[in-house]
C-alpha cells in the first residue's frame, strides 16, 4: 500500500536561522529533527507560516518548479502579516532550488511529483511575549516525494455548508498559517462524524468562502464563480492558475460573492459542477452539499467534463506535455 500523501520525506533539508539581526548561511541538515527551545514563540503563540508547491520531472529528465515566485511572494506576505522577521526572497528561492536540485534524481515521474514545504516560524525563547512578535526565527525547506493524488480514482466529495462558524479570524484568512488550519479541525472532525462529510465549506452569514484546506469553485456552464479576493480567505496559487487557464479557454470568470441560496439553486441544475482547488489535488470534484440536514446533489453527482478539462490542462503544463505560455515553470537542473 502506498504511503499517505506527505508522510515520506527526503533525508535532508535546507535551513537558515535569523538571530535578531541577520540570517545565517543556508546549510543542508538531516530532515528528521530540529533543535528548538521549549519556550520558542511558535510553540506558544503560533507564529508560523508555510507554503506548498511542487517540482515535476519532464520526459527529458529535467525538473521544474511550478509557480515558485508566486508561492515565495505569498510566504513573504504571510511572514509580514505575522510580524515575523523579514524573509530574504532570493535566499528562499535559492534554498528551494538547492534542495530540489539535490534530490532531482528522486523526483517521481508524472503523475507523481516532489512536494515542497517551505516553513518560517518564530524561535525567540520568551513566553512573556504573548502580545509581541518574535525577533528571532527559523526558515527551512522540507520536501516529500508524492504519488498520484487520484490513484484510487476520483472521489466525489461531500461538503457540509456551515453558515455560522468561520474557518479562522477574518483578518487572518489570507495568511497561510498553521493556526488557521488548527481552528478548522474541530468543526471538520464533527462534520465527518455527524454527517460523513469530507470537508466543511465555510459560508459565514451565507457568504460562500472556502473549505478548511482548499479554495472553492462553482462551474455553471461556461462560467466559473468563486469568491473575490479579500483578506478573509487564502489566495490560492492553484486557484489563480485555473482561473487564468479558464480565461484562456474563453470561459467567463466571475470573482464575486455568492450566497448559499444561489449556490444550491445553481447546483441543482443539470451539468453544474463544483470543485476544490489546491496544490495537492489541483482540482477535486464535489458531488454533494449538506445543508440543514438535507443533502443536495451537485449536477448529476459525478465528475464534470470542465473539472477534468481544467485539471488536465494544468497538469499538462506542469508535466511538460503542453507549452508553458505563462512562464510558470522554473528549471532547476
mmCIF file of C-alpha atoms in Angstrom:
data_model
loop_
_atom_site.group_PDB
_atom_site.id
_atom_site.type_symbol
_atom_site.label_atom_id
_atom_site.label_comp_id
_atom_site.label_asym_id
_atom_site.label_seq_id
_atom_site.Cartn_x
_atom_site.Cartn_y
_atom_site.Cartn_z
ATOM 1 C CA UNK A 1 0.000 0.000 0.000
ATOM 2 C CA UNK A 2 1.345 3.436 -0.951
ATOM 3 C CA UNK A 3 2.341 5.823 1.825
ATOM 4 C CA UNK A 4 -0.140 8.552 2.705
ATOM 5 C CA UNK A 5 0.424 11.905 0.993
ATOM 6 C CA UNK A 6 3.150 13.910 2.719
ATOM 7 C CA UNK A 7 4.400 11.195 5.100
ATOM 8 C CA UNK A 8 7.669 10.291 3.319
ATOM 9 C CA UNK A 9 10.477 12.878 3.326
ATOM 10 C CA UNK A 10 13.803 13.410 1.632
ATOM 11 C CA UNK A 11 16.683 12.778 4.121
ATOM 12 C CA UNK A 12 17.975 16.362 4.144
ATOM 13 C CA UNK A 13 16.549 19.871 4.159
ATOM 14 C CA UNK A 14 17.906 23.400 3.734
ATOM 15 C CA UNK A 15 17.740 25.582 6.853
ATOM 16 C CA UNK A 16 18.610 29.118 7.938
ATOM 17 C CA UNK A 17 18.224 30.964 11.264
ATOM 18 C CA UNK A 18 17.561 34.650 11.964
ATOM 19 C CA UNK A 19 19.303 35.748 15.182
ATOM 20 C CA UNK A 20 17.624 39.123 15.526
ATOM 21 C CA UNK A 21 19.922 40.956 13.133
ATOM 22 C CA UNK A 22 20.791 38.701 10.199
ATOM 23 C CA UNK A 23 20.096 35.384 8.513
ATOM 24 C CA UNK A 24 22.680 32.612 8.803
ATOM 25 C CA UNK A 25 24.102 30.978 5.704
ATOM 26 C CA UNK A 26 21.866 28.205 4.426
ATOM 27 C CA UNK A 27 23.006 24.673 5.156
ATOM 28 C CA UNK A 28 21.737 21.192 4.429
ATOM 29 C CA UNK A 29 20.904 19.218 7.576
ATOM 30 C CA UNK A 30 19.140 15.922 8.343
ATOM 31 C CA UNK A 31 15.414 16.433 7.966
ATOM 32 C CA UNK A 32 14.338 14.099 10.765
ATOM 33 C CA UNK A 33 14.972 16.505 13.653
ATOM 34 C CA UNK A 34 15.300 20.146 14.609
ATOM 35 C CA UNK A 35 16.584 21.683 17.835
ATOM 36 C CA UNK A 36 14.141 24.134 19.407
ATOM 37 C CA UNK A 37 13.883 25.723 22.846
ATOM 38 C CA UNK A 38 10.646 24.700 24.651
ATOM 39 C CA UNK A 39 9.956 28.396 25.175
ATOM 40 C CA UNK A 40 10.093 29.145 21.433
ATOM 41 C CA UNK A 41 7.490 31.698 20.393
ATOM 42 C CA UNK A 42 5.958 29.388 17.785
ATOM 43 C CA UNK A 43 5.108 26.704 20.365
ATOM 44 C CA UNK A 44 3.083 29.105 22.482
ATOM 45 C CA UNK A 45 1.769 31.806 20.145
ATOM 46 C CA UNK A 46 1.613 30.078 16.739
ATOM 47 C CA UNK A 47 3.965 32.461 14.938
ATOM 48 C CA UNK A 48 4.284 30.231 11.905
ATOM 49 C CA UNK A 49 3.529 30.214 8.192
ATOM 50 C CA UNK A 50 4.325 27.898 5.316
ATOM 51 C CA UNK A 51 3.845 27.196 1.629
ATOM 52 C CA UNK A 52 3.117 24.184 -0.524
ATOM 53 C CA UNK A 53 4.423 23.864 -4.071
ATOM 54 C CA UNK A 54 5.635 21.113 -6.367
ATOM 55 C CA UNK A 55 8.515 20.142 -8.626
ATOM 56 C CA UNK A 56 7.836 17.969 -11.676
ATOM 57 C CA UNK A 57 10.013 15.667 -13.751
ATOM 58 C CA UNK A 58 9.738 16.076 -17.535
ATOM 59 C CA UNK A 59 10.377 13.435 -20.190
ATOM 60 C CA UNK A 60 13.952 14.602 -20.769
ATOM 61 C CA UNK A 61 14.776 14.143 -17.082
ATOM 62 C CA UNK A 62 14.745 17.856 -16.298
ATOM 63 C CA UNK A 63 12.973 19.010 -13.126
ATOM 64 C CA UNK A 64 10.798 22.113 -12.994
ATOM 65 C CA UNK A 65 9.219 24.066 -10.139
ATOM 66 C CA UNK A 66 5.673 25.321 -10.677
ATOM 67 C CA UNK A 67 4.992 28.990 -9.860
ATOM 68 C CA UNK A 68 7.691 29.216 -7.217
ATOM 69 C CA UNK A 69 7.788 33.023 -7.396
ATOM 70 C CA UNK A 70 4.085 33.261 -6.560
ATOM 71 C CA UNK A 71 4.493 30.970 -3.547
ATOM 72 C CA UNK A 72 7.532 32.871 -2.289
ATOM 73 C CA UNK A 73 5.683 36.186 -2.564
ATOM 74 C CA UNK A 74 2.788 34.757 -0.537
ATOM 75 C CA UNK A 75 5.157 33.346 2.088
ATOM 76 C CA UNK A 76 6.863 36.726 2.440
ATOM 77 C CA UNK A 77 3.429 38.340 2.783
ATOM 78 C CA UNK A 78 2.351 35.823 5.439
ATOM 79 C CA UNK A 79 5.575 36.487 7.344
ATOM 80 C CA UNK A 80 4.993 40.244 7.281
ATOM 81 C CA UNK A 81 1.380 39.894 8.426
ATOM 82 C CA UNK A 82 2.541 37.707 11.338
ATOM 83 C CA UNK A 83 5.309 40.251 12.107
ATOM 84 C CA UNK A 84 7.967 37.588 11.728
ATOM 85 C CA UNK A 85 11.470 38.723 10.681
ATOM 86 C CA UNK A 86 11.554 39.795 7.026
ATOM 87 C CA UNK A 87 12.386 36.953 4.656
ATOM 88 C CA UNK A 88 15.049 37.429 2.004
ATOM 89 C CA UNK A 89 13.127 36.243 -1.065
ATOM 90 C CA UNK A 90 16.274 35.469 -3.068
ATOM 91 C CA UNK A 91 17.536 33.356 -0.154
ATOM 92 C CA UNK A 92 14.234 31.490 -0.107
ATOM 93 C CA UNK A 93 14.377 30.905 -3.864
ATOM 94 C CA UNK A 94 17.980 29.687 -3.691
ATOM 95 C CA UNK A 95 17.209 27.320 -0.817
ATOM 96 C CA UNK A 96 14.231 25.818 -2.639
ATOM 97 C CA UNK A 97 16.202 25.337 -5.854
ATOM 98 C CA UNK A 98 19.209 23.930 -3.966
ATOM 99 C CA UNK A 99 17.056 21.398 -2.132
ATOM 100 C CA UNK A 100 15.181 20.259 -5.231
ATOM 101 C CA UNK A 101 18.380 20.052 -7.308
ATOM 102 C CA UNK A 102 19.957 17.891 -4.604
ATOM 103 C CA UNK A 103 17.178 15.322 -4.981
ATOM 104 C CA UNK A 104 16.410 15.863 -8.682
ATOM 105 C CA UNK A 105 17.093 12.211 -9.479
ATOM 106 C CA UNK A 106 14.452 11.158 -6.959
ATOM 107 C CA UNK A 107 11.609 13.373 -8.177
ATOM 108 C CA UNK A 108 8.815 10.951 -9.137
ATOM 109 C CA UNK A 109 7.679 10.858 -12.748
ATOM 110 C CA UNK A 110 4.161 12.175 -13.517
ATOM 111 C CA UNK A 111 1.555 11.863 -12.155
ATOM 112 C CA UNK A 112 3.862 11.916 -9.124
ATOM 113 C CA UNK A 113 5.893 14.949 -8.044
ATOM 114 C CA UNK A 114 8.107 16.347 -5.314
ATOM 115 C CA UNK A 115 6.015 18.282 -2.805
ATOM 116 C CA UNK A 116 7.886 21.209 -1.221
ATOM 117 C CA UNK A 117 7.058 22.736 2.161
ATOM 118 C CA UNK A 118 8.975 25.982 2.913
ATOM 119 C CA UNK A 119 8.284 26.930 6.533
ATOM 120 C CA UNK A 120 9.019 30.043 8.614
ATOM 121 C CA UNK A 121 8.426 30.284 12.373
ATOM 122 C CA UNK A 122 9.329 32.341 15.431
ATOM 123 C CA UNK A 123 12.031 30.872 17.682
ATOM 124 C CA UNK A 124 12.641 33.516 20.345
ATOM 125 C CA UNK A 125 12.506 31.863 23.783
ATOM 126 C CA UNK A 126 10.244 34.344 25.564
ATOM 127 C CA UNK A 127 6.932 33.057 26.871
ATOM 128 C CA UNK A 128 6.113 36.531 28.175
ATOM 129 C CA UNK A 129 5.772 37.837 24.606
ATOM 130 C CA UNK A 130 2.149 36.837 24.035
ATOM 131 C CA UNK A 131 1.407 40.261 22.551
ATOM 132 C CA UNK A 132 4.820 40.875 20.966
ATOM 133 C CA UNK A 133 6.279 39.378 17.790
ATOM 134 C CA UNK A 134 9.275 37.038 17.831
ATOM 135 C CA UNK A 135 12.538 38.801 16.972
ATOM 136 C CA UNK A 136 14.217 35.521 16.011
ATOM 137 C CA UNK A 137 13.083 32.862 13.571
ATOM 138 C CA UNK A 138 13.907 29.797 11.532
ATOM 139 C CA UNK A 139 13.258 29.024 7.873
ATOM 140 C CA UNK A 140 13.576 25.587 6.300
ATOM 141 C CA UNK A 141 12.637 23.768 3.094
ATOM 142 C CA UNK A 142 11.237 20.272 3.596
ATOM 143 C CA UNK A 143 10.499 18.015 0.611
ATOM 144 C CA UNK A 144 8.316 14.948 0.177
ATOM 145 C CA UNK A 145 8.000 12.687 -2.899
ATOM 146 C CA UNK A 146 4.308 12.065 -3.598
ATOM 147 C CA UNK A 147 2.411 9.848 -5.999
ATOM 148 C CA UNK A 148 -0.837 10.249 -7.912
ATOM 149 C CA UNK A 149 -3.374 12.013 -5.673
ATOM 150 C CA UNK A 150 -6.179 10.235 -7.544
ATOM 151 C CA UNK A 151 -4.583 6.772 -7.610
ATOM 152 C CA UNK A 152 -7.800 5.309 -6.203
ATOM 153 C CA UNK A 153 -9.926 7.160 -8.752
ATOM 154 C CA UNK A 154 -11.904 10.379 -8.425
ATOM 155 C CA UNK A 155 -13.904 10.504 -5.232
ATOM 156 C CA UNK A 156 -16.914 12.794 -5.259
ATOM 157 C CA UNK A 157 -16.526 14.917 -2.139
ATOM 158 C CA UNK A 158 -19.275 15.630 0.354
ATOM 159 C CA UNK A 159 -19.242 19.160 1.796
ATOM 160 C CA UNK A 160 -21.160 20.387 4.817
ATOM 161 C CA UNK A 161 -22.222 24.012 4.326
ATOM 162 C CA UNK A 162 -21.513 25.906 7.555
ATOM 163 C CA UNK A 163 -23.207 29.316 7.606
ATOM 164 C CA UNK A 164 -22.495 30.260 11.214
ATOM 165 C CA UNK A 165 -18.880 29.432 12.069
ATOM 166 C CA UNK A 166 -15.752 30.619 10.247
ATOM 167 C CA UNK A 167 -12.545 28.839 9.253
ATOM 168 C CA UNK A 168 -10.448 31.442 11.058
ATOM 169 C CA UNK A 169 -10.438 35.071 12.163
ATOM 170 C CA UNK A 170 -11.305 37.218 9.105
ATOM 171 C CA UNK A 171 -8.103 39.271 9.223
ATOM 172 C CA UNK A 172 -6.033 36.049 9.261
ATOM 173 C CA UNK A 173 -7.605 34.377 6.247
ATOM 174 C CA UNK A 174 -5.030 35.361 3.633
ATOM 175 C CA UNK A 175 -2.141 34.169 5.839
ATOM 176 C CA UNK A 176 -1.083 30.548 5.265
ATOM 177 C CA UNK A 177 -0.574 29.850 8.950
ATOM 178 C CA UNK A 178 -0.877 26.649 10.942
ATOM 179 C CA UNK A 179 -3.256 28.280 13.398
ATOM 180 C CA UNK A 180 -5.870 28.713 10.678
ATOM 181 C CA UNK A 181 -5.840 25.004 9.916
ATOM 182 C CA UNK A 182 -5.981 24.132 13.610
ATOM 183 C CA UNK A 183 -9.044 26.326 14.139
ATOM 184 C CA UNK A 184 -10.943 24.344 11.496
ATOM 185 C CA UNK A 185 -10.048 20.872 12.820
ATOM 186 C CA UNK A 186 -12.845 20.676 15.386
ATOM 187 C CA UNK A 187 -15.708 21.592 13.028
ATOM 188 C CA UNK A 188 -14.352 19.328 10.272
ATOM 189 C CA UNK A 189 -13.987 16.383 12.659
ATOM 190 C CA UNK A 190 -17.553 16.843 13.895
ATOM 191 C CA UNK A 191 -18.850 17.093 10.325
ATOM 192 C CA UNK A 192 -17.067 13.871 9.447
ATOM 193 C CA UNK A 193 -18.585 12.070 12.431
ATOM 194 C CA UNK A 194 -22.076 13.569 12.227
ATOM 195 C CA UNK A 195 -22.904 13.602 8.508
ATOM 196 C CA UNK A 196 -19.999 11.735 6.854
ATOM 197 C CA UNK A 197 -18.725 14.942 5.242
ATOM 198 C CA UNK A 198 -15.238 15.098 3.755
ATOM 199 C CA UNK A 199 -14.878 18.800 4.400
ATOM 200 C CA UNK A 200 -16.724 21.915 5.517
ATOM 201 C CA UNK A 201 -17.447 24.737 3.107
ATOM 202 C CA UNK A 202 -17.415 27.761 5.383
ATOM 203 C CA UNK A 203 -20.171 30.232 4.479
ATOM 204 C CA UNK A 204 -20.348 32.755 7.351
ATOM 205 C CA UNK A 205 -23.650 34.653 7.225
ATOM 206 C CA UNK A 206 -24.421 32.853 3.966
ATOM 207 C CA UNK A 207 -21.257 34.062 2.155
ATOM 208 C CA UNK A 208 -19.616 31.094 0.382
ATOM 209 C CA UNK A 209 -15.863 31.241 1.067
ATOM 210 C CA UNK A 210 -13.523 28.210 1.264
ATOM 211 C CA UNK A 211 -13.091 24.850 2.947
ATOM 212 C CA UNK A 212 -10.642 24.055 5.720
ATOM 213 C CA UNK A 213 -7.827 23.423 3.256
ATOM 214 C CA UNK A 214 -8.858 24.460 -0.273
ATOM 215 C CA UNK A 215 -10.461 27.157 -2.400
ATOM 216 C CA UNK A 216 -13.928 26.559 -3.846
ATOM 217 C CA UNK A 217 -15.064 26.882 -7.468
ATOM 218 C CA UNK A 218 -18.592 26.583 -8.861
ATOM 219 C CA UNK A 219 -18.758 25.777 -12.575
ATOM 220 C CA UNK A 220 -22.077 26.567 -14.246
ATOM 221 C CA UNK A 221 -21.874 26.021 -17.984
ATOM 222 C CA UNK A 222 -19.239 28.366 -19.390
ATOM 223 C CA UNK A 223 -18.958 30.351 -16.155
ATOM 224 C CA UNK A 224 -16.749 29.833 -13.107
ATOM 225 C CA UNK A 225 -17.936 31.560 -9.947
ATOM 226 C CA UNK A 226 -15.642 31.987 -6.952
ATOM 227 C CA UNK A 227 -15.361 34.487 -4.151
ATOM 228 C CA UNK A 228 -13.427 37.647 -4.972
ATOM 229 C CA UNK A 229 -10.097 38.007 -3.171
ATOM 230 C CA UNK A 230 -10.129 39.700 0.228
ATOM 231 C CA UNK A 231 -8.253 39.143 3.478
ATOM 232 C CA UNK A 232 -10.784 36.636 4.860
ATOM 233 C CA UNK A 233 -9.576 33.597 2.879
ATOM 234 C CA UNK A 234 -6.445 32.187 1.283
ATOM 235 C CA UNK A 235 -5.374 33.474 -2.143
ATOM 236 C CA UNK A 236 -4.616 30.112 -3.707
ATOM 237 C CA UNK A 237 -1.897 29.789 -6.350
ATOM 238 C CA UNK A 238 -3.725 26.835 -7.917
ATOM 239 C CA UNK A 239 -6.946 28.858 -7.881
ATOM 240 C CA UNK A 240 -5.203 31.694 -9.718
ATOM 241 C CA UNK A 241 -3.689 29.276 -12.243
ATOM 242 C CA UNK A 242 -7.007 27.585 -13.006
ATOM 243 C CA UNK A 243 -8.843 30.880 -13.427
ATOM 244 C CA UNK A 244 -6.123 32.052 -15.830
ATOM 245 C CA UNK A 245 -6.472 28.877 -17.883
ATOM 246 C CA UNK A 246 -10.271 29.168 -17.845
ATOM 247 C CA UNK A 247 -9.990 32.653 -19.342
ATOM 248 C CA UNK A 248 -7.592 31.261 -21.962
ATOM 249 C CA UNK A 249 -10.333 28.764 -22.873
ATOM 250 C CA UNK A 250 -12.872 31.539 -23.323
ATOM 251 C CA UNK A 251 -14.750 30.851 -20.118
ATOM 252 C CA UNK A 252 -16.340 33.624 -18.072
ATOM 253 C CA UNK A 253 -14.678 34.015 -14.676
ATOM 254 C CA UNK A 254 -16.856 35.735 -12.066
ATOM 255 C CA UNK A 255 -14.990 36.628 -8.885
ATOM 256 C CA UNK A 256 -17.776 37.803 -6.633
ATOM 257 C CA UNK A 257 -19.766 36.977 -3.555
ATOM 258 C CA UNK A 258 -22.124 34.042 -3.871
ATOM 259 C CA UNK A 259 -24.763 33.159 -1.294
ATOM 260 C CA UNK A 260 -25.691 29.697 -0.058
ATOM 261 C CA UNK A 261 -29.122 30.139 -1.655
ATOM 262 C CA UNK A 262 -27.624 30.883 -5.078
ATOM 263 C CA UNK A 263 -25.115 28.062 -4.670
ATOM 264 C CA UNK A 264 -27.833 25.472 -4.020
ATOM 265 C CA UNK A 265 -30.047 26.868 -6.788
ATOM 266 C CA UNK A 266 -27.271 26.601 -9.355
ATOM 267 C CA UNK A 267 -26.039 23.221 -8.061
ATOM 268 C CA UNK A 268 -29.458 21.704 -8.760
ATOM 269 C CA UNK A 269 -29.102 22.407 -12.494
ATOM 270 C CA UNK A 270 -28.042 19.514 -14.762
ATOM 271 C CA UNK A 271 -24.421 19.881 -15.780
ATOM 272 C CA UNK A 272 -23.446 22.115 -12.884
ATOM 273 C CA UNK A 273 -20.082 21.269 -11.302
ATOM 274 C CA UNK A 274 -18.305 22.155 -8.070
ATOM 275 C CA UNK A 275 -14.682 21.558 -7.167
ATOM 276 C CA UNK A 276 -11.951 22.322 -4.635
ATOM 277 C CA UNK A 277 -8.617 23.674 -5.834
ATOM 278 C CA UNK A 278 -5.260 23.223 -4.147
ATOM 279 C CA UNK A 279 -1.655 22.178 -4.696
ATOM 280 C CA UNK A 280 -2.115 18.534 -3.727
ATOM 281 C CA UNK A 281 -5.088 17.609 -5.896
ATOM 282 C CA UNK A 282 -5.177 20.567 -8.344
ATOM 283 C CA UNK A 283 -8.959 20.182 -8.699
ATOM 284 C CA UNK A 284 -11.073 17.710 -6.705
ATOM 285 C CA UNK A 285 -14.739 17.202 -7.661
ATOM 286 C CA UNK A 286 -17.616 17.858 -5.256
ATOM 287 C CA UNK A 287 -20.747 15.724 -5.607
ATOM 288 C CA UNK A 288 -22.876 16.635 -2.591
ATOM 289 C CA UNK A 289 -23.688 19.620 -0.415
ATOM 290 C CA UNK A 290 -25.181 19.003 3.030
ATOM 291 C CA UNK A 291 -27.190 21.900 4.451
ATOM 292 C CA UNK A 292 -29.556 21.998 7.409
ATOM 293 C CA UNK A 293 -29.894 18.220 7.474
ATOM 294 C CA UNK A 294 -30.645 17.837 3.764
ATOM 295 C CA UNK A 295 -28.376 16.530 1.015
ATOM 296 C CA UNK A 296 -28.157 18.362 -2.320
ATOM 297 C CA UNK A 297 -26.604 16.643 -5.339
ATOM 298 C CA UNK A 298 -24.371 18.826 -7.492
ATOM 299 C CA UNK A 299 -25.429 18.418 -11.122
ATOM 300 C CA UNK A 300 -25.506 14.669 -11.849
ATOM 301 C CA UNK A 301 -23.351 13.916 -8.807
ATOM 302 C CA UNK A 302 -20.431 12.738 -10.953
ATOM 303 C CA UNK A 303 -17.218 14.400 -12.061
ATOM 304 C CA UNK A 304 -17.845 17.039 -14.704
ATOM 305 C CA UNK A 305 -16.124 17.485 -18.061
ATOM 306 C CA UNK A 306 -14.979 21.039 -17.283
ATOM 307 C CA UNK A 307 -13.392 19.968 -13.992
ATOM 308 C CA UNK A 308 -11.491 17.240 -15.835
ATOM 309 C CA UNK A 309 -10.502 19.591 -18.655
ATOM 310 C CA UNK A 310 -9.168 22.296 -16.339
ATOM 311 C CA UNK A 311 -7.234 19.783 -14.241
ATOM 312 C CA UNK A 312 -5.678 18.040 -17.234
ATOM 313 C CA UNK A 313 -4.778 21.376 -18.860
ATOM 314 C CA UNK A 314 -2.906 22.479 -15.750
ATOM 315 C CA UNK A 315 -1.297 19.054 -15.288
ATOM 316 C CA UNK A 316 -0.087 19.033 -18.887
ATOM 317 C CA UNK A 317 1.765 22.317 -18.318
ATOM 318 C CA UNK A 318 3.255 21.054 -15.057
ATOM 319 C CA UNK A 319 4.319 17.761 -16.630
ATOM 320 C CA UNK A 320 5.846 19.376 -19.716
ATOM 321 C CA UNK A 321 3.239 17.938 -22.079
ATOM 322 C CA UNK A 322 1.980 21.384 -23.121
ATOM 323 C CA UNK A 323 3.634 24.748 -23.752
ATOM 324 C CA UNK A 324 4.173 26.937 -20.695
ATOM 325 C CA UNK A 325 2.814 30.139 -22.250
ATOM 326 C CA UNK A 326 2.583 31.972 -18.905
ATOM 327 C CA UNK A 327 6.174 31.345 -17.767
ATOM 328 C CA UNK A 328 5.106 29.379 -14.720
ATOM 329 C CA UNK A 329 7.915 26.785 -14.726
ATOM 330 C CA UNK A 330 11.425 27.222 -13.306
ATOM 331 C CA UNK A 331 14.016 24.617 -14.334
ATOM 332 C CA UNK A 332 16.366 23.525 -11.537
ATOM 333 C CA UNK A 333 18.738 21.062 -13.229
#
